[in-house]
PDB file of N, CA and C in Angstrom:
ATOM      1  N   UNK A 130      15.717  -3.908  40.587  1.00  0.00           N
ATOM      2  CA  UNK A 130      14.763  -4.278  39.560  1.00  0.00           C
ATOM      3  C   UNK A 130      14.563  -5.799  39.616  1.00  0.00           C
ATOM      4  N   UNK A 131      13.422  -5.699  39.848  1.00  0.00           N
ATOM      5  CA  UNK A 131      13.068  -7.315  39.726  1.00  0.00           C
ATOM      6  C   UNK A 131      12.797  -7.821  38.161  1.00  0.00           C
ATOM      7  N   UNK A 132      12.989  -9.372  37.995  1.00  0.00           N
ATOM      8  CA  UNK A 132      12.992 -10.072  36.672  1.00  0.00           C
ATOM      9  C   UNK A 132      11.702  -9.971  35.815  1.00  0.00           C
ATOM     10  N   UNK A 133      10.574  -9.629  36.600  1.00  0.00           N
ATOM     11  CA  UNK A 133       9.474  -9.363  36.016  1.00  0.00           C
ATOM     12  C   UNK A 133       8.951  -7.904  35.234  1.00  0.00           C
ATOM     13  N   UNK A 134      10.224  -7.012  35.773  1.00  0.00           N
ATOM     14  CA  UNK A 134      10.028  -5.730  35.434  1.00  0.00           C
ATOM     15  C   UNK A 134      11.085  -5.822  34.193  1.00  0.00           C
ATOM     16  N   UNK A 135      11.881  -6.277  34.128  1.00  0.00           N
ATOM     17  CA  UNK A 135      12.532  -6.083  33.342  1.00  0.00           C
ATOM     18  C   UNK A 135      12.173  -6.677  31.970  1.00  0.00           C
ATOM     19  N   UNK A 136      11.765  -7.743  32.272  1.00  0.00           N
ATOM     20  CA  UNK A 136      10.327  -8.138  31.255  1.00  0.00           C
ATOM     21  C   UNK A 136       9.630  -7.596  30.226  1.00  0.00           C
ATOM     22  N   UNK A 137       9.298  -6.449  31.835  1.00  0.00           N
ATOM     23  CA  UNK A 137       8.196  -5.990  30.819  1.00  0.00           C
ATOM     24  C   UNK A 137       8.520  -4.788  30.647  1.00  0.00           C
ATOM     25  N   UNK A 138       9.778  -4.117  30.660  1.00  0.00           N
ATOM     26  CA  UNK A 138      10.525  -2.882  30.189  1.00  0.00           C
ATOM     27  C   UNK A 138      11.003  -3.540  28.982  1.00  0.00           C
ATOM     28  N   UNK A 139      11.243  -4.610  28.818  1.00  0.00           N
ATOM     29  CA  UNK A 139      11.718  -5.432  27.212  1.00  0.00           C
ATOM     30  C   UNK A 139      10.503  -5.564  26.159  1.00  0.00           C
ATOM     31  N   UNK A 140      10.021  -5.833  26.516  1.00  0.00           N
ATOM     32  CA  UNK A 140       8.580  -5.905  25.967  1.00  0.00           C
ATOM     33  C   UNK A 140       7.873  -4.642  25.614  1.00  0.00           C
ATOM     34  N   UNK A 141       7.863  -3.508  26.494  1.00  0.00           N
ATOM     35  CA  UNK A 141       7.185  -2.514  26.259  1.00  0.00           C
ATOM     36  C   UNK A 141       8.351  -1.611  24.984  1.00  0.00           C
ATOM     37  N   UNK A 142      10.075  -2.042  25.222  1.00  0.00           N
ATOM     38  CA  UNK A 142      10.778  -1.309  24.433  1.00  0.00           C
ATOM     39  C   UNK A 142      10.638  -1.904  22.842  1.00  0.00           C
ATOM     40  N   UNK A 143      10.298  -3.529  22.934  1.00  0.00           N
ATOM     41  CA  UNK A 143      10.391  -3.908  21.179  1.00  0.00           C
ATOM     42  C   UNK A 143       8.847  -4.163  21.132  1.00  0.00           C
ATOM     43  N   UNK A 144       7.897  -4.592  21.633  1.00  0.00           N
ATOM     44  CA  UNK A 144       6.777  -3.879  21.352  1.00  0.00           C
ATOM     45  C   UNK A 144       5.986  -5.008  21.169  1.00  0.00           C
ATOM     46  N   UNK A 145       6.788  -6.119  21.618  1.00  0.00           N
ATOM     47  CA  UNK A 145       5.948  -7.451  21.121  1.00  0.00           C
ATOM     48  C   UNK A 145       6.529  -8.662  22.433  1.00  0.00           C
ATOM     49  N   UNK A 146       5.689  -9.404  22.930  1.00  0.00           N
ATOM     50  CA  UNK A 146       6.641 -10.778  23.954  1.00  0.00           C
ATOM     51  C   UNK A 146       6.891 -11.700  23.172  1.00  0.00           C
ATOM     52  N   UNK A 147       6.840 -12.201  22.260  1.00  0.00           N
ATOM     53  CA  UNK A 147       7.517 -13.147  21.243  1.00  0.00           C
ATOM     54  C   UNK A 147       8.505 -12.695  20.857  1.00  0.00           C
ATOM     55  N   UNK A 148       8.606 -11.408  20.540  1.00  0.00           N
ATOM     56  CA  UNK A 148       9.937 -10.546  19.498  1.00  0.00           C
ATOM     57  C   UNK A 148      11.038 -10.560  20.803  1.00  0.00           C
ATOM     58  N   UNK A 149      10.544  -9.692  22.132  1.00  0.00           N
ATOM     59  CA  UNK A 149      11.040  -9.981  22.937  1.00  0.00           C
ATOM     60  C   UNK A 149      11.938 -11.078  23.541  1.00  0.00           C
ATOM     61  N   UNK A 150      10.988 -12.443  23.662  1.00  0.00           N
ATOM     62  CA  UNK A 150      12.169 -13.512  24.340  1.00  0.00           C
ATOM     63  C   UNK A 150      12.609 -13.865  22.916  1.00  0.00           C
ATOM     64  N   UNK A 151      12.515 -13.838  22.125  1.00  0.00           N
ATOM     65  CA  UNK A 151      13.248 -14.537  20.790  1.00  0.00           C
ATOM     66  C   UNK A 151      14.515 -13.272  20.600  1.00  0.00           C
ATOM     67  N   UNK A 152      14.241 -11.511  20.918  1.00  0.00           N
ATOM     68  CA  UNK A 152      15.830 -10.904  20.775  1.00  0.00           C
ATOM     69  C   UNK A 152      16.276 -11.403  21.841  1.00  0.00           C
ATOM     70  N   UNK A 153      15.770 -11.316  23.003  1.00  0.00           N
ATOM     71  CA  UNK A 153      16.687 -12.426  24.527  1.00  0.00           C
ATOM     72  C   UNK A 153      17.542 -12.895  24.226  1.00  0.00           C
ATOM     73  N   UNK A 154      17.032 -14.091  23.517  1.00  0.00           N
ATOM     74  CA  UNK A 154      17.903 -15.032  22.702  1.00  0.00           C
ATOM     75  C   UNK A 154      18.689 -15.065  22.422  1.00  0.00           C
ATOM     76  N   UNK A 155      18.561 -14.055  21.402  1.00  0.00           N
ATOM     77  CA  UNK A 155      19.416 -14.329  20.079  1.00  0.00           C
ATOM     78  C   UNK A 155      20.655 -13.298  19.974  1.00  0.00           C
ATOM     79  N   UNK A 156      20.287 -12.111  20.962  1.00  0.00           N
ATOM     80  CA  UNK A 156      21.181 -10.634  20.810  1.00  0.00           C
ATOM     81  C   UNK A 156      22.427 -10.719  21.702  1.00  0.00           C
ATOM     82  N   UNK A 157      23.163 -10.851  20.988  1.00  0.00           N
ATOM     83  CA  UNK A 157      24.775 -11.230  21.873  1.00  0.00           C
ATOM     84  C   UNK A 157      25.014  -9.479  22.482  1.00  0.00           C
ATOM     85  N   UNK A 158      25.275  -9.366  23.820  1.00  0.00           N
ATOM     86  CA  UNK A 158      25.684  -8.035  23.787  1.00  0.00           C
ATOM     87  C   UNK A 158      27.079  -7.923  24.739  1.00  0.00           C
ATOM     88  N   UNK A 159      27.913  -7.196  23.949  1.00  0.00           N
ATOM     89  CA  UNK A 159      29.391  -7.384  24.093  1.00  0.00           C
ATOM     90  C   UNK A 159      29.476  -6.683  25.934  1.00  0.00           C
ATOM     91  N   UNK A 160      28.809  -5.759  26.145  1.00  0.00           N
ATOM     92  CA  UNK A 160      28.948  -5.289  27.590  1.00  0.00           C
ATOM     93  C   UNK A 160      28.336  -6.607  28.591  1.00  0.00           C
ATOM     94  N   UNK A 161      27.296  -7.491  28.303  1.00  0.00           N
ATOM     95  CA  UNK A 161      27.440  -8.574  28.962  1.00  0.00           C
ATOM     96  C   UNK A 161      28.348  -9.671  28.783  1.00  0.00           C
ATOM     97  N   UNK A 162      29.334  -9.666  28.591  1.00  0.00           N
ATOM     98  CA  UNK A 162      30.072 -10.712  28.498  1.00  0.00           C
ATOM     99  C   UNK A 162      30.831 -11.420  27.060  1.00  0.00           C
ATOM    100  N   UNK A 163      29.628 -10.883  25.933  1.00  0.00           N
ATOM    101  CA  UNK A 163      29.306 -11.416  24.533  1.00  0.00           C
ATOM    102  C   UNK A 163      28.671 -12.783  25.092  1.00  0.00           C
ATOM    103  N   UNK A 164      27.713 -12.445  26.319  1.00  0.00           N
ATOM    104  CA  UNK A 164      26.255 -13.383  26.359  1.00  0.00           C
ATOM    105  C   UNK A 164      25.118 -12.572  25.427  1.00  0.00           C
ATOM    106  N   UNK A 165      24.210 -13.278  25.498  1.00  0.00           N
ATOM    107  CA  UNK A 165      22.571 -13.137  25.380  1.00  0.00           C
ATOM    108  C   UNK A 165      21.931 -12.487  26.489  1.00  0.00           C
ATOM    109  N   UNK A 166      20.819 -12.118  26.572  1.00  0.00           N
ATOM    110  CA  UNK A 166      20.475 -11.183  27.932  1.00  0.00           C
ATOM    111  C   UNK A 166      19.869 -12.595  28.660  1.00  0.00           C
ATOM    112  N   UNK A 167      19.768 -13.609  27.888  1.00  0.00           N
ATOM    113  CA  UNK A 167      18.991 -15.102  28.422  1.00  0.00           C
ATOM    114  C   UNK A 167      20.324 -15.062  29.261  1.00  0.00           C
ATOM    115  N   UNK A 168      21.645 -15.407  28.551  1.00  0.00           N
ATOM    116  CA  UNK A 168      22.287 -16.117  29.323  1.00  0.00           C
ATOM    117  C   UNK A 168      22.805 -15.462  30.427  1.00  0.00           C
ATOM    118  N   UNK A 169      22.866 -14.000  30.302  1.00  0.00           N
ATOM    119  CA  UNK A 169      23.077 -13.431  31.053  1.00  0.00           C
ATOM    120  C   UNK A 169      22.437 -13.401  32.218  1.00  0.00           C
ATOM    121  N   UNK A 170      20.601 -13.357  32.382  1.00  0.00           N
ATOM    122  CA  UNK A 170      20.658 -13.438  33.293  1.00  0.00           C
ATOM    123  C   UNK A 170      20.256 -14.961  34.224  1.00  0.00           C
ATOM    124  N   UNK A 171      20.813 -16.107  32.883  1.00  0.00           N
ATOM    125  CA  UNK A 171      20.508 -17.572  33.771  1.00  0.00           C
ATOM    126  C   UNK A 171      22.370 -17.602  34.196  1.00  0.00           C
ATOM    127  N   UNK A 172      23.104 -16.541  34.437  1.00  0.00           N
ATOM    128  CA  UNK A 172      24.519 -16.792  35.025  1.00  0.00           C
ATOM    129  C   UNK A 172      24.271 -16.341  36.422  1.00  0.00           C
ATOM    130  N   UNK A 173      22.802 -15.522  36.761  1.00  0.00           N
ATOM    131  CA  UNK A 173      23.105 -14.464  37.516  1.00  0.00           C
ATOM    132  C   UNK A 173      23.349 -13.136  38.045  1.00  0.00           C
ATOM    133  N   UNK A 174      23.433 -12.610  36.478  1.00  0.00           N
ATOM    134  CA  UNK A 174      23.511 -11.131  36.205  1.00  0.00           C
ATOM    135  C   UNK A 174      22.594 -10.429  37.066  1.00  0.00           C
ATOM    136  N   UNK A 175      22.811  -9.019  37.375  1.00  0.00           N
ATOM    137  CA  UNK A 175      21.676  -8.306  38.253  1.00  0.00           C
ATOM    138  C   UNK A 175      20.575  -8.148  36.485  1.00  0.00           C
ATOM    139  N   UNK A 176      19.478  -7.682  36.868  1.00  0.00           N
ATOM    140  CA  UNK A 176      18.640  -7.314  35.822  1.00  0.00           C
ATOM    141  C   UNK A 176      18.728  -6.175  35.750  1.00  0.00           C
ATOM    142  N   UNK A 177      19.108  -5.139  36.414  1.00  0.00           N
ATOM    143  CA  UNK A 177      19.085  -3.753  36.765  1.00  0.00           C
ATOM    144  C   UNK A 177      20.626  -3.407  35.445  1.00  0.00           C
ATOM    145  N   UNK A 178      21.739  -4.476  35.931  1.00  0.00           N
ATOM    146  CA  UNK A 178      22.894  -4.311  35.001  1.00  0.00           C
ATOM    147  C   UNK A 178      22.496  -4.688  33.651  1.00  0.00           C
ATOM    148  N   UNK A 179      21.670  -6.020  33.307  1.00  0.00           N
ATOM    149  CA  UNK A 179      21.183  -6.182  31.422  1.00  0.00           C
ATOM    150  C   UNK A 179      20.086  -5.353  31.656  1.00  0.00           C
ATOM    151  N   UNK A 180      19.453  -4.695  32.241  1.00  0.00           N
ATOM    152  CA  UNK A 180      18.359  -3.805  31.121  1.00  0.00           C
ATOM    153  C   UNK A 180      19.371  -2.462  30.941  1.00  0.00           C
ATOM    154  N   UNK A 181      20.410  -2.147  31.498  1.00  0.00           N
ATOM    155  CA  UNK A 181      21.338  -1.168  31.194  1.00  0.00           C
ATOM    156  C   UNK A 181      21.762  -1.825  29.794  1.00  0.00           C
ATOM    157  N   UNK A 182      22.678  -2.514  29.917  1.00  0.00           N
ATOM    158  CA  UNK A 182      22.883  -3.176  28.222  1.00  0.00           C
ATOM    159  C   UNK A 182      22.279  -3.158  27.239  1.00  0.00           C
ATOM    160  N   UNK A 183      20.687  -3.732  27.368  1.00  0.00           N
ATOM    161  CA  UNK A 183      20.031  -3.261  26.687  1.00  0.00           C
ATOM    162  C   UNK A 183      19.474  -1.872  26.104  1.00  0.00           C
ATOM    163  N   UNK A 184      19.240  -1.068  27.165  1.00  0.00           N
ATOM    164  CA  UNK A 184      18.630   0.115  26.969  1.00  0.00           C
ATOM    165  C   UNK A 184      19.776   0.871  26.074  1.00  0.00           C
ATOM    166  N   UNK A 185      20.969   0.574  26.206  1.00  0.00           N
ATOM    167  CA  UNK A 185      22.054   1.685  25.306  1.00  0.00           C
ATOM    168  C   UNK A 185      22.745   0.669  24.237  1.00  0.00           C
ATOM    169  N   UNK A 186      22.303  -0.615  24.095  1.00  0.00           N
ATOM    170  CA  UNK A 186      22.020  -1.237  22.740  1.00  0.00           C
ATOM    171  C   UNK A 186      21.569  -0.779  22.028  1.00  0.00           C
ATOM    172  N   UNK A 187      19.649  -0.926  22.087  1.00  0.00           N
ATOM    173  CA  UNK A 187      18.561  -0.604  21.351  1.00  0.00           C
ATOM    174  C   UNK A 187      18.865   0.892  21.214  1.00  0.00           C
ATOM    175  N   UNK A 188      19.561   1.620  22.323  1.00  0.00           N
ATOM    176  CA  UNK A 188      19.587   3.310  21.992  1.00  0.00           C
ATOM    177  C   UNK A 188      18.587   4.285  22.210  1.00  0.00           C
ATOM    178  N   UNK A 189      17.497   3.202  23.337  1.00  0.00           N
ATOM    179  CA  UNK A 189      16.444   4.148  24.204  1.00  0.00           C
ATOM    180  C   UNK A 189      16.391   4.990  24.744  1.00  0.00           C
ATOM    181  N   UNK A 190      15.749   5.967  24.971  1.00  0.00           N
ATOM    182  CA  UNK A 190      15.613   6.740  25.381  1.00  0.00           C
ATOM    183  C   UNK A 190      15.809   6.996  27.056  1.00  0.00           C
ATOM    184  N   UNK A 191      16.569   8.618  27.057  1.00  0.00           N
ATOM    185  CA  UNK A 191      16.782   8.767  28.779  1.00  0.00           C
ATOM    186  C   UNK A 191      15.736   8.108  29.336  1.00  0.00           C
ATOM    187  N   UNK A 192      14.664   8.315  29.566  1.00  0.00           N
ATOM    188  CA  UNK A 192      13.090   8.524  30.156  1.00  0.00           C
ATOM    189  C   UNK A 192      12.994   6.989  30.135  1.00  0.00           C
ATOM    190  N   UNK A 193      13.334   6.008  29.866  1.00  0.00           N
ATOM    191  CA  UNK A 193      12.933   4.382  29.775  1.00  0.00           C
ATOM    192  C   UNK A 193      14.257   4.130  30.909  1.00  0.00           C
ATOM    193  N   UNK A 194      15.307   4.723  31.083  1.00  0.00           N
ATOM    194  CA  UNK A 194      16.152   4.352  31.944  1.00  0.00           C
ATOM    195  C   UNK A 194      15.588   3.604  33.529  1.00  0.00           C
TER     196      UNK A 194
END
């Protein structure tokens, strides 16, 4: 997964690109590290591994996997 997809799998899941990079931000998630999905992926993280984090954060659905 490239960084642009994951983007816009973030975007399409909260429904807004402002709401988006501002939860980036702000959402500590304990399976990354207790980073941010920002910091997570300015360490390097695969994107393929934080949109997993995310997706069973938010509690999305199989089908968005």
């Amino acid at each position: 997964m490239r960084h642009t997809e994951f983007w816009d799998r973030l975007v399409t899941a909260l429904g807004d690109t402002a709401y988006a990079r501002y939860w980036a931000g702000s959402q500590v998630i304990g399976s990354l590290g207790s980073r941010t999905v920002e910091e997570a992926l300015a360490a390097g993280e695969s994107p393929k591994v934080v949109w997993r984090a995310v997706h069973e954060t938010l509690g999305l659905p199989a089908s968005t996997r």
